Amino acid sequence: MAISPTEVRPEPASFRDPANRVFHVGGEVLRGLDTQAAAHWRALTGSTFFPALVAAGKVCATEDAPPTLVPAATGSPWAAVLRHERIPFVSHPYEWSFSMLRDAALLHLEILKAALGEGFTTKDGSAYNLQWRGAQPVFIDIGSFEPVRDGEPWAGYRQFCQTVLYPLMLTAHLGVDFQPWLRARVDGIEADELRPLFTGARRLRPGVLTHLHLHRAMQQSNATTSTTDVRDQLRAAGFSRELLLATVRGIDKLVRKLDRRPPESHWSDYQRTCGYSARDRVAKEQFVAASVAAGTRPRLVLDLGANDGRYSRLAAGHADYVVAVEQDPTVVDQLYRQLRSEGQRRILPLVLDLADPSPGGGWRGVERAGFAERASADVVLALAVVHHLAIGRNVPLPEVVDWLAGLTAPGGAVVVEFVHPQDPMATRLLANKPAGLFPDYRRDAFETLLAARGRITDRLELPSGTRTLYRTVMSG
């Protein structure tokens, strides 16, 4: 039975390729293919490399679905419709740590090499074509695969440079965090933006001369030449599939060389410096575990200010999936490496400033959904966070509570820690602020705000006497 168009929601990030569009129908992710894309799909399923990558979890699981499930934009039915596995939480490359972006890049290159070996290529090279199952990257853009044409370069090379290679070089060579640069423009970092930073001896750093300066020079020389003419010139010069594969292998070798020496971070040794007593820590862990486990098993837990992931790991024992959000890229990178070594598939670490979370971006501001639009959690953990927002970032308490409620699914719970004004950490923050700036930063005022947005089901004052934990079921 066909589903009516009113029940079908097109994926806002999928409009750029009319040959295949992604749709959300209920809890399903579907992709419509035109005649040519359907032919490519059938050839892909008949290959050796593609089923092997799917079986290894490196490409998202995909199967044929009835063509009538989604309407075509022109009113004609799609030649084929695919059903994809659903990724637990969609994230963006500017929310990843350095090691995450590098691992995603290496997977993309591994897939491209395997595809080239059997006569396929990927027409896109965007970092957005990858997502995560916990600490495992997965390629999701099935529509990007197409037969390779001899004599043609990799069509996705420029995208790969702008959304993957240049950000990695920026951080590896200069120690500059790439996240703000990637967030600024959905198409990534242009070569012209980066070239002024790589002059003199910096031009000799790995990859800079070839993939930044030479790439830009070639773009300029071909600015008035059509894509068809460029392809003809490459064929005439003897550019072959073997040369293309050698080029991809060279990029892979370069990416493996790029590394980031983590700077010293105040938060990287948080468990030793946070000031919790052993009794406080045990009581807090027991409260958090019981709060997450209460009621129906959560599908999604957000751990805001996750730091080293201690409470994310606790939550993962009682939930399907946990997104661990932390502002410090160094801390997130350390956590990711630990989770990767453990083979963790149910905790996704992300770099995010809670006072300035990812907004919507791209075309009309919806092509890449903002964090608040993606977050609809069954449980939100906000442990040792409120005082940093309310005092450290001057966010009024009512705004903080409203924001927490907005991240929660209807009937979901917020597990939040309130640090009293007399707590040493709060005292330290208040010492750097004008006297009397926060008259409403009090426990009774915070409880009133929580009660107005939901029902406080549990509370616990930690043994130290200066911090209180609450579990509140939000009204929706």
XYZ file of C-alpha atoms in Angstrom:
476
model
C 0.000 0.000 0.000
C 1.431 3.397 -0.978
C 2.018 6.020 1.674
C 0.411 9.381 1.053
C 2.769 12.285 0.299
C 1.704 14.085 3.462
C 3.384 11.352 5.507
C 6.678 11.668 3.637
C 9.338 14.154 4.770
C 12.165 14.865 2.304
C 15.629 15.016 3.886
C 16.684 18.707 3.671
C 20.335 17.768 3.012
C 19.500 15.550 0.031
C 18.231 17.992 -2.597
C 21.504 18.603 -4.461
C 21.450 15.335 -6.431
C 18.140 14.979 -8.339
C 19.086 11.437 -9.385
C 18.466 10.180 -5.864
C 16.657 11.770 -2.947
C 16.395 10.685 0.687
C 13.053 10.703 2.521
C 11.903 9.989 6.068
C 8.717 7.969 6.368
C 7.861 7.342 10.001
C 10.970 5.776 11.465
C 12.324 4.642 8.088
C 15.015 6.212 5.898
C 14.237 5.722 2.185
C 16.034 6.775 -0.989
C 14.368 7.239 -4.383
C 16.493 6.501 -7.477
C 15.930 7.616 -11.058
C 16.516 5.228 -13.969
C 20.277 5.783 -14.214
C 20.829 5.696 -10.448
C 18.786 2.483 -10.244
C 21.012 0.903 -12.894
C 24.083 1.921 -10.876
C 22.523 0.386 -7.758
C 21.883 -2.922 -9.493
C 25.469 -3.012 -10.723
C 26.673 -2.135 -7.234
C 24.801 -5.006 -5.612
C 26.345 -7.360 -8.162
C 29.870 -6.336 -7.186
C 32.114 -8.085 -4.688
C 33.394 -5.061 -2.753
C 30.044 -3.462 -1.845
C 28.379 -6.414 -0.028
C 31.682 -7.012 1.793
C 31.783 -3.412 3.032
C 28.166 -3.612 4.188
C 28.833 -6.902 5.992
C 31.832 -5.312 7.730
C 29.664 -2.403 8.927
C 31.655 0.147 6.905
C 28.731 1.053 4.646
C 25.191 1.449 5.965
C 22.926 -1.559 5.493
C 20.669 -1.034 2.475
C 17.964 -3.086 0.767
C 15.378 -2.701 -1.967
C 11.954 -1.369 -0.966
C 8.663 -0.970 -2.898
C 8.982 1.966 -5.367
C 5.577 3.312 -4.305
C 6.753 4.163 -0.791
C 7.843 7.678 -1.772
C 6.634 10.056 -4.482
C 9.052 11.417 -7.095
C 9.493 15.160 -7.319
C 8.190 15.178 -10.903
C 5.117 13.133 -10.050
C 6.481 10.038 -11.785
C 7.432 7.028 -9.683
C 11.061 6.394 -8.867
C 12.751 3.610 -10.830
C 13.775 2.084 -7.486
C 13.497 2.845 -3.783
C 16.039 1.784 -1.162
C 15.625 1.324 2.576
C 18.640 2.306 4.703
C 19.481 1.445 8.270
C 18.763 4.353 10.601
C 21.787 6.043 12.171
C 21.143 6.535 15.924
C 22.153 10.212 15.950
C 23.115 12.421 13.012
C 26.176 14.590 13.658
C 28.173 17.056 11.572
C 31.944 17.058 10.870
C 32.463 20.291 12.830
C 31.209 18.402 15.895
C 33.903 15.723 15.540
C 37.352 15.602 17.091
C 40.540 15.433 15.031
C 40.849 11.648 15.294
C 37.198 11.222 14.357
C 37.593 13.289 11.186
C 40.789 11.446 10.286
C 39.198 8.020 10.820
C 36.204 9.077 8.732
C 38.595 10.226 5.996
C 40.477 6.926 6.038
C 37.230 4.969 5.762
C 36.116 7.069 2.804
C 39.455 6.461 1.072
C 39.325 2.729 1.873
C 35.875 2.523 0.292
C 37.007 4.519 -2.736
C 40.030 2.254 -3.277
C 37.842 -0.848 -3.044
C 35.347 0.692 -5.480
C 38.020 1.652 -8.015
C 39.305 -1.910 -7.974
C 35.956 -3.057 -9.400
C 35.229 -0.199 -11.760
C 33.282 2.126 -9.445
C 34.013 5.508 -7.923
C 32.284 7.981 -5.578
C 31.104 11.187 -7.195
C 31.150 13.010 -3.845
C 33.982 13.451 -1.356
C 32.167 15.269 1.424
C 32.770 14.502 5.087
C 28.984 14.721 5.496
C 28.737 11.382 3.657
C 29.873 9.648 6.833
C 28.151 9.138 10.151
C 28.830 7.134 13.310
C 27.731 4.076 15.192
C 29.334 5.067 18.457
C 33.087 5.153 17.758
C 32.740 3.407 14.382
C 32.447 5.542 11.225
C 30.008 4.385 8.536
C 29.552 5.579 4.946
C 25.930 6.507 4.244
C 25.759 8.026 0.747
C 24.869 4.987 -1.360
C 23.812 7.327 -4.160
C 27.401 8.524 -4.507
C 28.591 5.289 -6.134
C 28.770 5.271 -9.926
C 30.830 3.493 -12.614
C 34.258 5.047 -13.108
C 35.063 6.521 -16.518
C 38.611 6.021 -17.752
C 40.612 9.200 -18.064
C 38.595 11.124 -15.476
C 39.856 12.311 -12.071
C 38.026 11.747 -8.816
C 34.976 14.012 -8.970
C 34.880 14.285 -5.179
C 38.478 15.471 -4.770
C 37.695 19.151 -4.210
C 34.953 18.328 -1.674
C 37.322 15.985 0.114
C 39.986 18.684 0.333
C 37.592 21.332 1.618
C 35.670 19.255 4.175
C 38.338 16.742 5.222
C 41.937 17.297 4.128
C 42.234 21.050 4.725
C 40.657 20.853 8.203
C 43.059 18.032 9.127
C 46.053 19.986 7.810
C 44.955 23.114 9.679
C 45.000 21.272 12.993
C 47.928 18.914 12.364
C 50.308 21.512 10.927
C 49.260 24.675 12.782
C 47.594 23.424 15.966
C 44.416 25.353 15.121
C 41.107 23.633 15.933
C 39.248 23.080 12.662
C 35.717 22.942 14.111
C 34.910 26.697 13.934
C 36.248 26.859 10.368
C 34.080 23.969 9.175
C 31.034 25.277 10.971
C 31.373 28.644 9.210
C 30.634 27.271 5.738
C 28.763 24.104 4.775
C 31.017 23.583 1.732
C 34.135 23.537 3.885
C 37.387 25.511 3.827
C 38.367 27.068 0.518
C 41.991 26.822 -0.644
C 42.217 30.631 -0.794
C 41.371 30.838 2.916
C 44.186 28.494 3.887
C 46.965 29.469 1.480
C 48.011 32.656 3.358
C 48.660 30.511 6.457
C 51.022 28.204 4.576
C 53.755 30.382 3.168
C 57.530 30.171 3.509
C 58.771 26.980 5.146
C 55.210 25.929 5.913
C 54.734 25.246 2.199
C 56.964 22.193 2.647
C 54.796 20.499 5.264
C 53.187 17.212 4.153
C 50.441 17.708 1.575
C 50.578 21.500 1.476
C 52.385 21.997 -1.842
C 50.420 19.348 -3.747
C 46.914 19.580 -2.328
C 46.761 23.270 -1.410
C 49.043 25.411 -3.586
C 49.175 23.229 -6.702
C 45.474 22.411 -6.434
C 44.637 26.107 -6.275
C 46.909 26.863 -9.245
C 45.162 24.179 -11.307
C 41.762 25.590 -10.364
C 42.846 29.018 -11.567
C 44.298 27.710 -14.830
C 41.085 25.782 -15.547
C 38.743 28.576 -14.454
C 37.725 29.341 -18.051
C 37.808 25.724 -19.238
C 34.739 23.493 -19.199
C 34.699 20.279 -17.206
C 34.395 18.328 -20.447
C 37.497 19.987 -21.879
C 39.471 19.237 -18.705
C 38.463 15.579 -18.911
C 39.474 15.444 -22.581
C 42.857 16.954 -21.745
C 43.436 14.389 -19.000
C 42.545 11.507 -21.282
C 44.881 12.866 -23.971
C 47.644 13.106 -21.367
C 47.183 9.421 -20.518
C 45.399 9.798 -17.170
C 44.201 6.266 -16.361
C 42.319 4.390 -13.693
C 45.668 3.130 -12.402
C 46.902 6.704 -11.968
C 43.661 7.603 -10.212
C 44.091 4.701 -7.815
C 47.711 5.732 -7.184
C 46.513 9.275 -6.415
C 43.968 8.000 -3.891
C 46.624 5.820 -2.263
C 48.843 8.878 -1.968
C 46.077 10.834 -0.238
C 45.527 7.893 2.107
C 49.237 7.844 2.978
C 49.154 11.586 3.658
C 46.085 11.400 5.914
C 47.745 8.653 7.966
C 50.743 10.944 8.529
C 48.651 13.831 9.806
C 48.386 13.840 13.578
C 47.545 16.246 16.341
C 49.683 16.766 19.403
C 47.017 17.420 22.054
C 47.629 20.644 24.002
C 47.409 20.721 27.762
C 43.793 20.982 28.886
C 42.358 21.880 32.271
C 39.573 19.349 31.694
C 41.691 16.387 30.567
C 42.293 15.272 34.160
C 38.874 16.217 35.493
C 38.301 13.229 37.746
C 41.386 14.134 39.777
C 40.776 17.884 39.864
C 36.974 18.134 40.110
C 36.909 18.165 43.914
C 34.387 15.369 44.486
C 34.961 13.253 47.564
C 34.851 9.480 47.219
C 31.462 9.448 48.978
C 30.119 12.137 46.634
C 31.271 10.219 43.572
C 29.703 6.934 44.677
C 26.394 8.596 45.591
C 26.314 10.508 42.314
C 27.027 7.415 40.217
C 24.298 5.440 41.980
C 21.769 8.245 41.496
C 22.587 8.661 37.805
C 22.436 4.928 37.078
C 19.097 4.566 38.882
C 17.670 7.649 37.149
C 18.556 6.417 33.665
C 17.266 2.911 34.437
C 13.948 4.153 35.831
C 10.944 3.480 33.604
C 11.155 2.421 29.962
C 14.625 1.777 28.551
C 15.795 5.049 26.945
C 16.420 5.044 23.224
C 18.682 8.108 23.423
C 20.562 9.738 26.293
C 22.344 13.083 26.001
C 25.251 13.571 28.395
C 25.910 17.321 28.395
C 29.380 18.233 29.608
C 30.450 14.595 29.428
C 34.161 15.220 30.004
C 35.934 11.843 30.237
C 32.716 9.888 29.636
C 32.338 8.354 33.091
C 28.590 8.973 33.236
C 28.098 8.252 29.539
C 29.428 4.767 30.184
C 27.069 4.392 33.147
C 24.131 5.506 31.003
C 25.117 3.154 28.159
C 24.524 0.242 30.517
C 20.825 1.164 30.667
C 20.140 2.831 27.279
C 20.315 2.068 23.575
C 22.543 5.011 22.651
C 24.379 7.857 24.351
C 25.642 11.114 22.832
C 28.468 12.484 24.985
C 28.804 16.250 24.441
C 31.910 18.143 25.574
C 33.279 21.561 24.613
C 37.014 20.781 24.784
C 38.261 19.168 21.516
C 41.237 17.629 23.332
C 39.024 15.889 25.875
C 36.654 14.641 23.160
C 39.585 13.301 21.167
C 40.906 11.424 24.190
C 37.461 9.990 24.902
C 36.979 8.963 21.271
C 40.314 7.133 21.186
C 39.405 5.267 24.356
C 35.966 4.327 23.028
C 37.489 3.241 19.717
C 39.996 0.997 21.482
C 37.130 -0.555 23.452
C 35.113 -1.183 20.298
C 32.313 0.929 21.776
C 29.320 1.251 19.422
C 26.759 2.896 21.701
C 28.523 6.094 22.820
C 29.094 8.936 20.352
C 31.412 11.739 21.585
C 30.893 15.197 20.080
C 32.587 18.601 20.341
C 29.955 21.194 21.236
C 29.865 24.443 23.190
C 26.671 24.201 25.236
C 26.348 27.990 25.341
C 26.749 28.178 21.560
C 25.462 24.864 20.133
C 25.498 24.078 16.423
C 22.858 26.120 14.580
C 21.083 25.150 11.382
C 23.241 25.709 8.317
C 23.453 25.451 4.567
C 20.598 26.262 2.201
C 17.813 28.151 3.999
C 19.440 27.236 7.311
C 17.941 23.736 7.300
C 20.270 21.742 5.040
C 22.251 20.824 8.155
C 19.959 20.689 11.170
C 20.980 22.445 14.364
C 21.764 20.477 17.492
C 18.447 21.349 19.156
C 16.509 20.054 16.135
C 18.394 16.741 16.211
C 18.215 16.254 19.957
C 15.046 14.684 21.282
C 16.373 12.595 24.131
C 14.563 10.270 26.482
C 17.027 11.256 29.194
C 19.205 14.367 29.394
C 22.131 14.333 31.831
C 23.264 17.809 32.894
C 25.816 17.042 35.605
C 28.019 19.869 36.886
C 26.853 22.001 33.959
C 24.267 24.486 35.232
C 26.709 26.648 37.226
C 29.046 26.937 34.226
C 26.192 28.209 32.071
C 24.445 30.372 34.675
C 27.535 31.910 36.292
C 30.362 31.264 33.843
C 28.403 32.258 30.705
C 25.766 34.558 32.275
C 22.786 32.514 31.053
C 19.738 33.140 33.307
C 18.523 30.074 35.200
C 15.052 30.115 33.549
C 16.777 30.000 30.156
C 18.930 27.059 31.244
C 15.914 25.059 32.422
C 13.915 25.896 29.278
C 16.852 24.780 27.142
C 17.155 21.449 28.982
C 13.429 20.871 28.580
C 13.679 21.633 24.862
C 16.280 18.882 24.368
C 13.997 16.306 25.969
C 11.427 14.166 24.176
C 7.817 14.340 25.458
C 7.697 12.503 28.765
C 11.478 12.344 28.926
C 13.558 13.021 32.022
C 16.255 15.523 32.914
C 18.859 14.428 35.451
C 20.504 17.630 36.586
C 23.022 18.664 39.225
C 22.691 22.015 40.977
C 25.909 23.353 42.481
C 25.052 25.561 45.452
C 26.504 29.103 45.617
C 28.685 28.090 48.578
C 30.278 25.170 46.702
C 34.017 25.799 46.074
C 33.570 25.647 42.305
C 30.646 28.087 42.319
C 32.532 30.360 44.714
C 35.489 30.405 42.313
C 33.247 31.344 39.388
C 31.400 34.012 41.381
C 34.698 35.587 42.474
C 35.288 36.645 38.868
C 31.882 38.324 38.569
C 30.525 41.629 39.925
C 28.924 41.276 43.340
C 25.149 40.764 43.294
C 25.030 39.834 39.603
C 23.251 36.530 40.265
C 20.695 37.085 43.058
C 18.433 34.298 41.722
C 21.139 31.666 41.603
C 19.707 29.702 44.564
C 18.611 26.133 45.076
C 15.006 27.030 45.942
C 14.702 29.163 42.784
C 16.125 26.322 40.675
C 13.677 23.811 42.177
C 10.771 26.132 41.434
C 11.849 26.369 37.804
C 12.159 22.590 37.494
C 8.748 22.035 39.080
C 7.188 24.483 36.621
C 8.451 22.447 33.661
C 7.789 18.966 34.992
C 7.565 16.659 37.978
C 10.561 16.178 40.278
C 10.538 12.444 40.980
C 13.822 12.116 42.867
C 16.384 14.340 44.538
C 19.635 13.660 46.344
C 21.894 15.997 48.265
C 25.454 14.736 47.964
C 27.338 14.032 51.229
C 29.417 17.196 50.797
C 26.215 19.213 51.314
C 26.920 21.696 48.503
C 25.432 19.880 45.504
C 21.960 18.448 44.812
C 20.877 16.051 42.084
C 17.351 15.978 40.617
C 15.459 13.699 38.292
C 12.585 15.575 36.652
C 10.089 14.130 34.180
C 9.296 16.929 31.765
C 5.739 17.818 30.879
C 6.472 18.148 27.158
